[in-house]
Amino acid sequence: MNKNNLSKEAKLTNRNVYVSYKEKGNKKYINSTVLNALLMEVNDFKSFSELILNFDKEIKDINRFKELFNKVNGGYPLAYALGKANFIDLEIKVNKYTLIPRPETEELVTKAVDYVRKFGVPRGNICDCCTGSGAIALAMKKYFPDSNVYACDHSKEAIEVAKENSKNLSLDVTFFIGNKVNPIINSGLKMDIFLSNPPYVEHFDEIDEDVKKYEPLDAIYLKNGYEFYEDFFKHHKEFMKEHFMMGFEINYDQEEKLTELVEKYFDVEHTAYSFSKDFYGKMRFLFIFGGVVIEE
Ligand SMILES: C[S@@+](CC[C@H](N)C(=O)[O-])C[C@H]1O[C@@H](n2cnc3c(N)ncnc32)[C@H](O)[C@@H]1O
């Protein structure tokens, strides 16, 4: 190796790679968070602080870095490129068969946990319907290890990923494959808590082009955005106990119609429900509490 090559090699520190690829990256997809995640991945670093401590050391695998960078720079989701995503404090495997868990869904879980603690909602049996990667179910099991957690999805491939996550994280969840909530109804189980982030976006043009291109469309898009909620509401007595909590992620424009559906299918004298917004300020969650006596 001649002197020139040596000095070229010696310049491949994490810092130099970071600076030069930040410069050449497409601003839509490449930012500090993405570059740090890629550098952590190709160096096998477990934490951001490990990367910072080694910022001036040579990058471990520049070819893998370039390969991942090119994918992400072309719009391929970072989580799919890495094969993993963070959900609350869990590292979850994801692939093209599973939706990448969103921050709003983390909020659905943290709200549910807050309600359980605040209102003393029973939590013997918990279900996550339309589980995808298993994110909601696994997070609930982590919060409530002594609860029985069940999860279902119609995608056999997604359930395989969810099962792998359950094993890797040592969080015991029972999985079912089937349409909507049917596998739970057929099992004869009755839930205390039911959470779901079902497909609900009915305005196709509102879905981001990269999401359409890379993520499973049937996880998001639905011709009738109320189909899943209506099915859950209509059949709730077949899979919920008398005292229960149901929590849903919903679309920003669904409050009015969902109010109608709640009033149609639940015993409103003994049911409380509330809509709330996500941290972006968009209407996003519906919680229904059954077996509650409402004060006049
Ligand atoms: C919005 S994704 C939610 C995934 C995951 N719970 C999350 O929050 O990241 C909706 C999920 O519903 C599943 N799904 C779509 N149609 C279904 C059906 N008819 N019955 C059961 N699951 C269905 C998809 O496979 C997908 O995993």
Tab-separated table of N, CA and C in Angstrom, residues 242-244 266-273 288-294:
chain	number	residue	atom	x	y	z
A	242	GLU	N	-67.520	-8.035	31.337
A	242	GLU	CA	-68.521	-6.996	31.611
A	242	GLU	C	-67.859	-5.645	31.936
A	243	HIS	N	-66.788	-5.715	32.713
A	243	HIS	CA	-66.024	-4.492	33.007
A	243	HIS	C	-64.801	-4.506	32.112
A	244	PHE	N	-64.654	-3.516	31.274
A	244	PHE	CA	-63.558	-3.593	30.309
A	244	PHE	C	-63.059	-2.222	29.893
A	266	PHE	N	-73.061	0.103	22.115
A	266	PHE	CA	-72.764	-0.112	23.541
A	266	PHE	C	-73.943	0.339	24.390
A	267	ASP	N	-74.011	-0.245	25.582
A	267	ASP	CA	-75.032	0.158	26.550
A	267	ASP	C	-74.548	1.482	27.156
A	268	VAL	N	-74.994	2.595	26.576
A	268	VAL	CA	-74.383	3.879	26.919
A	268	VAL	C	-74.577	4.292	28.384
A	269	GLU	N	-75.616	3.725	29.025
A	269	GLU	CA	-75.807	4.079	30.442
A	269	GLU	C	-74.692	3.511	31.313
A	270	HIS	N	-74.075	2.457	30.834
A	270	HIS	CA	-73.011	1.817	31.618
A	270	HIS	C	-71.673	1.852	30.900
A	271	THR	N	-71.534	2.832	30.048
A	271	THR	CA	-70.294	2.929	29.265
A	271	THR	C	-69.803	4.373	29.267
A	272	ALA	N	-68.516	4.526	29.449
A	272	ALA	CA	-67.928	5.865	29.303
A	272	ALA	C	-66.956	5.809	28.134
A	273	TYR	N	-66.862	6.874	27.398
A	273	TYR	CA	-65.887	6.866	26.311
A	273	TYR	C	-65.271	8.242	26.144
A	288	ILE	N	-62.883	3.275	25.375
A	288	ILE	CA	-64.247	2.960	25.821
A	288	ILE	C	-64.124	2.131	27.101
A	289	PHE	N	-64.864	2.547	28.118
A	289	PHE	CA	-64.819	1.837	29.402
A	289	PHE	C	-66.191	1.225	29.649
A	290	GLY	N	-66.240	-0.085	29.770
A	290	GLY	CA	-67.528	-0.763	29.943
A	290	GLY	C	-67.792	-1.105	31.398
A	291	GLY	N	-69.074	-1.250	31.707
A	291	GLY	CA	-69.460	-1.618	33.061
A	291	GLY	C	-69.258	-0.490	34.044
A	292	VAL	N	-69.237	0.721	33.528
A	292	VAL	CA	-69.013	1.883	34.383
A	292	VAL	C	-70.359	2.558	34.630
A	293	VAL	N	-70.642	2.874	35.883
A	293	VAL	CA	-71.893	3.589	36.173
A	293	VAL	C	-71.602	5.077	36.035
A	294	ILE	N	-72.359	5.708	35.133
A	294	ILE	CA	-72.130	7.139	34.895
A	294	ILE	C	-72.981	7.951	35.872
